[in-house]
PDB file of C-alpha atoms in Angstrom:
ATOM      1  CA  MET Q1389     -25.858  45.708 -23.772  1.00 47.00           C
ATOM      2  CA  SER Q1390     -23.126  48.278 -24.138  1.00 49.00           C
ATOM      3  CA  LEU Q1391     -24.623  50.364 -21.347  1.00 47.00           C
ATOM      4  CA  ASN Q1392     -24.363  47.520 -18.851  1.00 54.00           C
ATOM      5  CA  THR Q1393     -20.745  46.674 -19.626  1.00 54.00           C
ATOM      6  CA  PRO Q1394     -19.166  49.240 -17.306  1.00 58.00           C
ATOM      7  CA  ILE Q1395     -21.355  47.967 -14.412  1.00 58.00           C
ATOM      8  CA  PHE Q1396     -20.358  44.393 -15.170  1.00 51.00           C
ATOM      9  CA  LEU Q1397     -16.638  45.312 -15.226  1.00 53.00           C
ATOM     10  CA  LYS Q1398     -17.017  47.279 -11.999  1.00 53.00           C
ATOM     11  CA  GLU Q1399     -18.660  44.322 -10.241  1.00 56.00           C
ATOM     12  CA  ARG Q1400     -15.968  42.070 -11.565  1.00 57.00           C
ATOM     13  CA  GLU Q1401     -13.173  44.330 -10.276  1.00 58.00           C
ATOM     14  CA  GLU Q1402     -14.852  44.397  -6.849  1.00 57.00           C
ATOM     15  CA  ASP Q1403     -15.126  40.562  -6.858  1.00 54.00           C
ATOM     16  CA  ASN Q1404     -11.452  40.319  -7.773  1.00 54.00           C
ATOM     17  CA  SER Q1405     -10.515  42.760  -5.061  1.00 54.00           C
ATOM     18  CA  LYS Q1406     -12.455  40.810  -2.437  1.00 51.00           C
ATOM     19  CA  PHE Q1407     -10.860  37.593  -3.572  1.00 46.00           C
ATOM     20  CA  VAL Q1408      -7.384  39.083  -3.242  1.00 45.00           C
ATOM     21  CA  GLU Q1409      -8.166  40.321   0.251  1.00 51.00           C
ATOM     22  CA  ILE Q1410      -9.478  36.890   1.277  1.00 47.00           C
ATOM     23  CA  GLN Q1411      -6.379  35.245  -0.174  1.00 48.00           C
ATOM     24  CA  GLN Q1412      -4.085  37.661   1.637  1.00 45.00           C
ATOM     25  CA  SER Q1413      -5.907  37.226   4.931  1.00 49.00           C
ATOM     26  CA  GLN Q1414      -5.799  33.382   4.613  1.00 48.00           C
ATOM     27  CA  THR Q1415      -2.075  33.434   3.692  1.00 49.00           C
ATOM     28  CA  SER Q1416      -1.169  35.747   6.624  1.00 47.00           C
ATOM     29  CA  SER Q1417      -3.202  33.619   9.016  1.00 52.00           C
ATOM     30  CA  ILE Q1418      -1.498  30.420   7.919  1.00 49.00           C
ATOM     31  CA  ALA Q1419       1.913  32.062   8.125  1.00 51.00           C
ATOM     32  CA  ALA Q1420       1.098  33.322  11.640  1.00 52.00           C
ATOM     33  CA  GLU Q1421      -0.092  29.892  12.820  1.00 62.00           C
ATOM     34  CA  TYR Q1422       2.625  27.799  11.190  1.00 66.00           C
ATOM     35  CA  PRO Q1423       5.585  30.219  10.902  1.00 64.00           C
ATOM     36  CA  LEU Q1424       8.161  27.530   9.927  1.00 70.00           C
ATOM     37  CA  GLN Q1425       6.244  25.961   7.017  1.00 71.00           C
ATOM     38  CA  ASN Q1426       7.360  28.446   4.361  1.00 72.00           C
ATOM     39  CA  LEU Q1427      11.046  28.465   5.131  1.00 76.00           C
ATOM     40  CA  CYS Q1428      13.364  28.186   2.180  1.00 80.00           C
ATOM     41  CA  LEU Q1429      16.149  25.871   3.484  1.00 82.00           C
ATOM     42  CA  ALA Q1430      19.565  26.135   1.831  1.00 85.00           C
ATOM     43  CA  SER Q1431      21.683  23.083   1.294  1.00 88.00           C
ATOM     44  CA  GLN Q1432      23.344  21.769   4.477  1.00 89.00           C
ATOM     45  CA  GLU Q1433      26.095  19.975   2.506  1.00 93.00           C
ATOM     46  CA  VAL Q1434      28.739  22.562   3.428  1.00 92.00           C
ATOM     47  CA  LEU Q1435      27.987  22.072   7.145  1.00 92.00           C
ATOM     48  CA  GLN Q1436      27.946  18.270   6.829  1.00 94.00           C
ATOM     49  CA  LYS Q1437      31.427  18.382   5.258  1.00 93.00           C
ATOM     50  CA  ALA Q1438      32.714  20.752   7.956  1.00 93.00           C
ATOM     51  CA  GLN Q1439      31.368  18.428  10.689  1.00 94.00           C
ATOM     52  CA  GLN Q1440      33.187  15.487   9.069  1.00 94.00           C
ATOM     53  CA  ASN Q1441      36.435  17.447   8.998  1.00 93.00           C
ATOM     54  CA  GLY Q1442      36.106  18.619  12.586  1.00 94.00           C
ATOM     55  CA  ARG Q1443      37.067  21.923  14.126  1.00 95.00           C
ATOM     56  CA  SER Q1444      38.797  24.512  12.014  1.00 95.00           C
ATOM     57  CA  LYS Q1445      40.478  27.841  12.689  1.00 95.00           C
ATOM     58  CA  CYS Q1446      39.017  31.289  12.466  1.00 96.00           C
ATOM     59  CA  LEU Q1447      40.713  33.304   9.689  1.00 93.00           C
ATOM     60  CA  LYS Q1448      40.480  36.466  11.915  1.00 95.00           C
ATOM     61  CA  CYS Q1449      41.581  35.411  15.364  1.00 96.00           C
ATOM     62  CA  GLY Q1450      42.975  31.979  14.771  1.00 95.00           C
ATOM     63  CA  GLY Q1451      40.687  30.345  17.336  1.00 95.00           C
ATOM     64  CA  SER Q1452      39.666  26.725  16.908  1.00 96.00           C
ATOM     65  CA  ARG Q1453      35.935  26.505  16.276  1.00 96.00           C
ATOM     66  CA  MET Q1454      33.234  24.362  14.728  1.00 94.00           C
ATOM     67  CA  PHE Q1455      31.307  25.956  11.828  1.00 95.00           C
ATOM     68  CA  TYR Q1456      31.746  29.592  12.854  1.00 96.00           C
ATOM     69  CA  CYS Q1457      33.735  31.826  15.245  1.00 97.00           C
ATOM     70  CA  TYR Q1458      31.470  33.081  18.001  1.00 95.00           C
ATOM     71  CA  THR Q1459      34.011  35.862  18.828  1.00 94.00           C
ATOM     72  CA  CYS Q1460      34.455  37.318  15.359  1.00 96.00           C
ATOM     73  CA  TYR Q1461      31.017  36.385  13.921  1.00 96.00           C
ATOM     74  CA  VAL Q1462      32.395  34.778  10.752  1.00 95.00           C
ATOM     75  CA  PRO Q1463      32.458  31.236   9.319  1.00 95.00           C
ATOM     76  CA  VAL Q1464      35.626  29.257   9.986  1.00 96.00           C
ATOM     77  CA  GLU Q1465      38.210  28.231   7.355  1.00 94.00           C
ATOM     78  CA  ASN Q1466      36.534  25.054   6.200  1.00 93.00           C
ATOM     79  CA  VAL Q1467      33.150  26.789   5.704  1.00 94.00           C
ATOM     80  CA  PRO Q1468      33.379  28.905   2.603  1.00 92.00           C
ATOM     81  CA  ILE Q1469      31.651  32.168   3.205  1.00 89.00           C
ATOM     82  CA  GLU Q1470      30.180  32.201  -0.314  1.00 91.00           C
ATOM     83  CA  GLN Q1471      28.308  28.979   0.460  1.00 90.00           C
ATOM     84  CA  ILE Q1472      26.565  30.579   3.444  1.00 91.00           C
ATOM     85  CA  PRO Q1473      23.140  32.133   2.526  1.00 91.00           C
ATOM     86  CA  ARG Q1474      22.834  35.887   3.012  1.00 92.00           C
ATOM     87  CA  VAL Q1475      19.474  37.126   4.234  1.00 93.00           C
ATOM     88  CA  LYS Q1476      18.152  40.646   3.464  1.00 94.00           C
ATOM     89  CA  LEU Q1477      16.049  41.974   6.314  1.00 95.00           C
ATOM     90  CA  PRO Q1478      13.271  44.659   6.196  1.00 93.00           C
ATOM     91  CA  LEU Q1479      14.920  46.661   8.994  1.00 95.00           C
ATOM     92  CA  LYS Q1480      18.051  46.934  11.032  1.00 97.00           C
ATOM     93  CA  ILE Q1481      18.598  44.907  14.217  1.00 98.00           C
ATOM     94  CA  ASP Q1482      20.669  45.843  17.276  1.00 98.00           C
ATOM     95  CA  ILE Q1483      21.375  43.103  19.799  1.00 98.00           C
ATOM     96  CA  ILE Q1484      22.532  44.098  23.286  1.00 97.00           C
ATOM     97  CA  LYS Q1485      24.450  41.097  24.740  1.00 96.00           C
ATOM     98  CA  HIS Q1486      25.036  40.621  28.461  1.00 95.00           C
ATOM     99  CA  PRO Q1487      28.831  40.367  29.228  1.00 94.00           C
ATOM    100  CA  ASN Q1488      28.220  37.132  31.150  1.00 91.00           C
ATOM    101  CA  GLU Q1489      26.345  35.530  28.326  1.00 89.00           C
ATOM    102  CA  THR Q1490      28.457  32.551  27.074  1.00 89.00           C
ATOM    103  CA  ASP Q1491      29.474  33.416  23.522  1.00 91.00           C
ATOM    104  CA  GLY Q1492      29.365  29.792  22.320  1.00 90.00           C
ATOM    105  CA  LYS Q1493      25.721  29.442  23.503  1.00 88.00           C
ATOM    106  CA  SER Q1494      24.438  32.751  22.129  1.00 92.00           C
ATOM    107  CA  THR Q1495      21.938  32.414  19.328  1.00 92.00           C
ATOM    108  CA  ALA Q1496      22.285  36.091  18.487  1.00 95.00           C
ATOM    109  CA  ILE Q1497      25.423  35.290  16.471  1.00 95.00           C
ATOM    110  CA  HIS Q1498      23.322  33.156  14.066  1.00 95.00           C
ATOM    111  CA  ALA Q1499      21.524  36.353  13.025  1.00 96.00           C
ATOM    112  CA  LYS Q1500      24.801  38.177  12.479  1.00 97.00           C
ATOM    113  CA  LEU Q1501      26.170  35.323  10.330  1.00 96.00           C
ATOM    114  CA  LEU Q1502      23.144  35.284   8.002  1.00 95.00           C
ATOM    115  CA  ALA Q1503      22.479  39.001   7.835  1.00 97.00           C
ATOM    116  CA  PRO Q1504      25.769  40.735   8.611  1.00 96.00           C
ATOM    117  CA  GLU Q1505      24.772  43.978   6.904  1.00 96.00           C
ATOM    118  CA  PHE Q1506      21.565  44.289   8.930  1.00 98.00           C
ATOM    119  CA  VAL Q1507      22.613  42.991  12.347  1.00 98.00           C
ATOM    120  CA  ASN Q1508      24.919  44.638  14.903  1.00 98.00           C
ATOM    121  CA  ILE Q1509      25.891  43.088  18.299  1.00 97.00           C
ATOM    122  CA  TYR Q1510      26.934  45.206  21.224  1.00 97.00           C
ATOM    123  CA  THR Q1511      28.245  43.904  24.529  1.00 96.00           C
ATOM    124  CA  TYR Q1512      26.767  45.713  27.560  1.00 96.00           C
ATOM    125  CA  PRO Q1513      27.374  48.327  28.826  1.00 95.00           C
ATOM    126  CA  CYS Q1514      27.997  49.490  25.247  1.00 96.00           C
ATOM    127  CA  ILE Q1515      24.615  50.636  23.950  1.00 96.00           C
ATOM    128  CA  PRO Q1516      24.015  52.920  20.929  1.00 95.00           C
ATOM    129  CA  GLU Q1517      22.289  56.277  21.451  1.00 92.00           C
ATOM    130  CA  TYR Q1518      18.605  56.058  20.587  1.00 93.00           C
ATOM    131  CA  GLU Q1519      17.300  59.292  22.202  1.00 86.00           C
ATOM    132  CA  GLU Q1520      17.002  61.244  18.959  1.00 85.00           C
ATOM    133  CA  LYS Q1521      15.527  58.303  17.041  1.00 88.00           C
ATOM    134  CA  ASP Q1522      12.998  56.827  19.451  1.00 89.00           C
ATOM    135  CA  HIS Q1523      10.279  57.406  16.989  1.00 91.00           C
ATOM    136  CA  GLU Q1524      11.711  54.835  14.617  1.00 94.00           C
ATOM    137  CA  VAL Q1525      13.194  52.299  17.083  1.00 96.00           C
ATOM    138  CA  ALA Q1526      11.513  49.677  19.348  1.00 97.00           C
ATOM    139  CA  LEU Q1527      12.677  47.156  21.929  1.00 97.00           C
ATOM    140  CA  VAL Q1528      11.369  43.621  22.055  1.00 96.00           C
ATOM    141  CA  PHE Q1529      10.819  42.860  25.702  1.00 93.00           C
ATOM    142  CA  PRO Q1530       7.813  41.762  27.675  1.00 89.00           C
ATOM    143  CA  GLY Q1531       6.194  43.901  30.357  1.00 88.00           C
ATOM    144  CA  PRO Q1532       3.094  45.813  31.532  1.00 90.00           C
ATOM    145  CA  ASN Q1533       3.730  48.673  29.102  1.00 91.00           C
ATOM    146  CA  SER Q1534       4.562  46.557  26.052  1.00 94.00           C
ATOM    147  CA  VAL Q1535       2.418  46.673  22.961  1.00 95.00           C
ATOM    148  CA  SER Q1536       1.690  44.146  20.230  1.00 93.00           C
ATOM    149  CA  VAL Q1537       3.425  44.167  16.852  1.00 93.00           C
ATOM    150  CA  LYS Q1538       0.353  45.543  15.030  1.00 91.00           C
ATOM    151  CA  GLU Q1539       0.270  48.620  17.387  1.00 94.00           C
ATOM    152  CA  ILE Q1540       3.887  49.691  16.647  1.00 94.00           C
ATOM    153  CA  SER Q1541       3.098  52.328  14.023  1.00 91.00           C
ATOM    154  CA  PHE Q1542       0.261  53.947  16.086  1.00 92.00           C
ATOM    155  CA  HIS Q1543       2.574  54.338  19.189  1.00 93.00           C
ATOM    156  CA  LEU Q1544       5.567  55.595  17.118  1.00 92.00           C
ATOM    157  CA  GLN Q1545       3.257  58.334  15.662  1.00 91.00           C
ATOM    158  CA  GLU Q1546       2.203  59.100  19.249  1.00 89.00           C
ATOM    159  CA  LYS Q1547       5.833  59.615  20.216  1.00 85.00           C
ATOM    160  CA  ILE Q1548       6.398  62.052  17.415  1.00 85.00           C
ATOM    161  CA  GLN Q1549       3.347  64.122  18.430  1.00 83.00           C
ATOM    162  CA  ASN Q1550       4.364  64.031  22.109  1.00 79.00           C
ATOM    163  CA  ASN Q1551       7.879  65.172  21.272  1.00 70.00           C
ATOM    164  CA  VAL Q1552       6.473  68.109  19.363  1.00 63.00           C
ATOM    165  CA  GLY Q1553       3.949  68.972  22.042  1.00 58.00           C
ATOM    166  CA  GLY Q1554       6.631  68.777  24.735  1.00 54.00           C
ATOM    167  CA  LYS Q1555       8.952  71.370  23.216  1.00 50.00           C
ATOM    168  CA  ASN Q1556       9.393  74.516  25.328  1.00 49.00           C
ATOM    169  CA  ASP Q1557      12.615  75.904  23.915  1.00 50.00           C
ATOM    170  CA  ASP Q1558      10.847  78.870  22.295  1.00 50.00           C
ATOM    171  CA  LEU Q1559       9.035  80.267  25.349  1.00 46.00           C
ATOM    172  CA  ASP Q1560      10.916  83.582  25.063  1.00 53.00           C
ATOM    173  CA  LYS Q1561       9.663  84.195  21.522  1.00 50.00           C
ATOM    174  CA  PRO Q1562       6.656  86.478  20.927  1.00 56.00           C
ATOM    175  CA  PHE Q1563       3.379  84.468  21.008  1.00 48.00           C
ATOM    176  CA  ILE Q1564       2.563  84.777  17.289  1.00 55.00           C
ATOM    177  CA  LYS Q1565       6.058  83.561  16.296  1.00 50.00           C
ATOM    178  CA  ARG Q1566       5.953  80.767  18.818  1.00 46.00           C
ATOM    179  CA  LYS Q1567       2.541  79.650  17.546  1.00 49.00           C
ATOM    180  CA  LYS Q1568       3.800  79.586  13.953  1.00 51.00           C
ATOM    181  CA  THR Q1569       6.840  77.519  15.097  1.00 48.00           C
ATOM    182  CA  GLU Q1570       4.575  75.069  16.933  1.00 46.00           C
ATOM    183  CA  GLU Q1571       2.304  74.740  13.903  1.00 49.00           C
ATOM    184  CA  GLN Q1572       5.326  74.150  11.666  1.00 49.00           C
ATOM    185  CA  ASP Q1573       6.659  71.500  14.092  1.00 46.00           C
ATOM    186  CA  LEU Q1574       3.274  69.833  14.127  1.00 44.00           C
ATOM    187  CA  ASN Q1575       3.106  69.790  10.275  1.00 48.00           C
ATOM    188  CA  ASP Q1576       6.639  68.400  10.154  1.00 47.00           C
ATOM    189  CA  SER Q1577       5.708  65.644  12.546  1.00 43.00           C
ATOM    190  CA  LYS Q1578       2.788  64.591  10.320  1.00 45.00           C
ATOM    191  CA  CYS Q1579       5.187  64.382   7.430  1.00 43.00           C
ATOM    192  CA  LYS Q1580       7.699  62.321   9.375  1.00 48.00           C
ATOM    193  CA  ASP Q1581       7.991  58.652   8.422  1.00 49.00           C
ATOM    194  CA  THR Q1582       6.771  56.468  11.282  1.00 61.00           C
ATOM    195  CA  THR Q1583       8.050  53.376   9.697  1.00 83.00           C
ATOM    196  CA  LEU Q1584       9.931  51.195  12.187  1.00 93.00           C
ATOM    197  CA  LYS Q1585      13.547  51.271  11.036  1.00 95.00           C
ATOM    198  CA  LYS Q1586      15.377  49.419  13.813  1.00 97.00           C
ATOM    199  CA  ILE Q1587      14.440  46.841  16.423  1.00 97.00           C
ATOM    200  CA  VAL Q1588      16.483  46.088  19.537  1.00 98.00           C
ATOM    201  CA  PHE Q1589      16.820  42.692  21.245  1.00 98.00           C
ATOM    202  CA  ILE Q1590      18.484  41.727  24.598  1.00 96.00           C
ATOM    203  CA  ASP Q1591      20.669  38.661  24.460  1.00 95.00           C
ATOM    204  CA  SER Q1592      21.136  37.084  27.860  1.00 90.00           C
ATOM    205  CA  THR Q1593      19.555  34.591  30.221  1.00 84.00           C
ATOM    206  CA  TRP Q1594      16.185  35.687  31.517  1.00 79.00           C
ATOM    207  CA  ASN Q1595      17.631  36.051  34.988  1.00 81.00           C
ATOM    208  CA  GLN Q1596      20.226  38.598  33.717  1.00 86.00           C
ATOM    209  CA  THR Q1597      17.974  40.735  31.518  1.00 89.00           C
ATOM    210  CA  ASN Q1598      16.918  43.176  34.231  1.00 89.00           C
ATOM    211  CA  LYS Q1599      20.273  44.902  34.349  1.00 90.00           C
ATOM    212  CA  ILE Q1600      20.181  45.782  30.624  1.00 95.00           C
ATOM    213  CA  PHE Q1601      16.455  46.412  30.419  1.00 93.00           C
ATOM    214  CA  THR Q1602      16.529  49.044  33.211  1.00 93.00           C
ATOM    215  CA  ASP Q1603      19.429  50.968  31.630  1.00 95.00           C
ATOM    216  CA  GLU Q1604      18.217  54.562  31.125  1.00 94.00           C
ATOM    217  CA  ARG Q1605      19.376  54.518  27.439  1.00 94.00           C
ATOM    218  CA  LEU Q1606      16.640  52.050  26.714  1.00 95.00           C
ATOM    219  CA  GLN Q1607      13.865  53.517  28.776  1.00 92.00           C
ATOM    220  CA  GLY Q1608      12.586  55.821  26.106  1.00 91.00           C
ATOM    221  CA  LEU Q1609      12.042  53.041  23.556  1.00 96.00           C
ATOM    222  CA  LEU Q1610       8.682  51.562  22.685  1.00 96.00           C
ATOM    223  CA  GLN Q1611       8.350  48.062  24.182  1.00 96.00           C
ATOM    224  CA  VAL Q1612       7.023  45.278  22.016  1.00 96.00           C
ATOM    225  CA  GLU Q1613       5.946  41.859  23.200  1.00 93.00           C
ATOM    226  CA  LEU Q1614       5.526  38.595  21.297  1.00 89.00           C
ATOM    227  CA  LYS Q1615       2.696  37.050  23.267  1.00 80.00           C
ATOM    228  CA  THR Q1616       1.588  34.043  21.260  1.00 76.00           C
ATOM    229  CA  ARG Q1617       4.824  32.249  20.462  1.00 80.00           C
ATOM    230  CA  LYS Q1618       6.365  29.241  22.115  1.00 77.00           C
ATOM    231  CA  THR Q1619       9.967  28.209  22.047  1.00 78.00           C
ATOM    232  CA  CYS Q1620      11.157  25.277  19.935  1.00 79.00           C
ATOM    233  CA  PHE Q1621      14.759  25.656  21.081  1.00 73.00           C
ATOM    234  CA  TRP Q1622      16.403  22.519  22.186  1.00 63.00           C
ATOM    235  CA  ARG Q1623      18.286  24.250  25.016  1.00 66.00           C
ATOM    236  CA  HIS Q1624      15.267  25.659  26.801  1.00 63.00           C
ATOM    237  CA  GLN Q1625      15.950  27.461  30.102  1.00 62.00           C
ATOM    238  CA  LYS Q1626      14.905  25.379  33.057  1.00 66.00           C
ATOM    239  CA  GLY Q1627      12.190  26.747  35.269  1.00 65.00           C
ATOM    240  CA  LYS Q1628      10.939  29.217  32.608  1.00 66.00           C
ATOM    241  CA  PRO Q1629       7.632  29.068  30.691  1.00 67.00           C
ATOM    242  CA  ASP Q1630       7.734  27.927  27.029  1.00 72.00           C
ATOM    243  CA  THR Q1631       6.855  31.511  25.944  1.00 74.00           C
ATOM    244  CA  PHE Q1632      10.422  32.573  26.916  1.00 78.00           C
ATOM    245  CA  LEU Q1633      12.084  32.574  23.481  1.00 86.00           C
ATOM    246  CA  SER Q1634      15.748  32.338  22.549  1.00 87.00           C
ATOM    247  CA  THR Q1635      17.162  35.473  20.875  1.00 92.00           C
ATOM    248  CA  ILE Q1636      17.185  33.984  17.388  1.00 93.00           C
ATOM    249  CA  GLU Q1637      13.559  32.821  17.784  1.00 91.00           C
ATOM    250  CA  ALA Q1638      12.436  36.282  18.996  1.00 93.00           C
ATOM    251  CA  ILE Q1639      14.104  37.851  15.938  1.00 96.00           C
ATOM    252  CA  TYR Q1640      12.470  35.378  13.549  1.00 93.00           C
ATOM    253  CA  TYR Q1641       8.973  35.462  15.059  1.00 91.00           C
ATOM    254  CA  PHE Q1642       9.079  39.311  15.125  1.00 94.00           C
ATOM    255  CA  LEU Q1643       9.929  39.497  11.473  1.00 93.00           C
ATOM    256  CA  VAL Q1644       7.237  36.889  10.643  1.00 88.00           C
ATOM    257  CA  ALA Q1645       4.659  38.929  12.560  1.00 89.00           C
ATOM    258  CA  ARG Q1646       5.624  42.126  10.712  1.00 88.00           C
ATOM    259  CA  THR Q1647       5.424  40.305   7.381  1.00 83.00           C
ATOM    260  CA  CYS Q1648       2.047  38.878   8.129  1.00 79.00           C
ATOM    261  CA  LEU Q1649       0.859  42.345   9.157  1.00 77.00           C
ATOM    262  CA  ARG Q1650       1.969  43.827   5.862  1.00 71.00           C
ATOM    263  CA  MET Q1651       0.223  41.042   3.954  1.00 67.00           C
ATOM    264  CA  LYS Q1652      -3.154  41.886   5.511  1.00 61.00           C
ATOM    265  CA  PRO Q1653      -5.514  44.362   3.877  1.00 53.00           C
ATOM    266  CA  ALA Q1654      -4.976  47.926   5.323  1.00 47.00           C
ATOM    267  CA  LYS Q1655      -8.438  48.010   6.979  1.00 45.00           C
ATOM    268  CA  GLU Q1656      -7.607  44.848   8.989  1.00 43.00           C
ATOM    269  CA  SER Q1657      -4.274  46.089  10.285  1.00 42.00           C
ATOM    270  CA  ARG Q1658      -5.571  49.443  11.509  1.00 45.00           C
ATOM    271  CA  VAL Q1659      -5.405  49.886  15.232  1.00 44.00           C
ATOM    272  CA  GLU Q1660      -8.635  51.126  16.793  1.00 43.00           C
ATOM    273  CA  ARG Q1661      -8.366  53.685  19.501  1.00 40.00           C
TER     274      ARG Q1661
END
């Protein structure tokens, strides 16, 4: 009996492991199919009171606004900031806003209000420099060269290897030294963290996106597309398919997709090439 105990324990551990994998897979599938069902909604009492009291002034610029100031990205006077939930995000978000985008209609500001430490909004032509960090930054925008969320890590690793392979600054060095340098660069690239650290979104009407998207400062970034989501936004753009998401929807659905991917067993999330 004692001889069979380790075998029994091993089989039990394997069964438990399989059960956990199945549970994780089912949970991620449900979250992907019904992304809004697990939302933790904060009390809306503070907003209801603010609506009853009407417009209030922004404590920064003095403008008259309802709920929040879309210029300063802060709640107005009659919406106590301590009563607004703060969201901690798994990565940083940059939003490039078109100068002609109406501030009062921009949903990007909602992200800044809820996660001020993780979200930055820039008005075009102001765009941060991403050239030295293109192995850890991606742009959410549809197109023929875009990849799915689950392919991000693979393509970021590819960028690191291509950057190493493309170096030719040491051509004047002796061959042996140059080879050692190349080998060291390759080893360094393998040690580099390919975790996505920042995601970029464009905030504008779909007819205005081309000007920002074609900017050379964004051309080196990996493009990511959310292909299976449909908008629920009440102010849907006329003449556009329901897969054209508002900025806040794109941010939310991207984060949901990344979370679901991390919940899956490693062997399921591996990209085959």
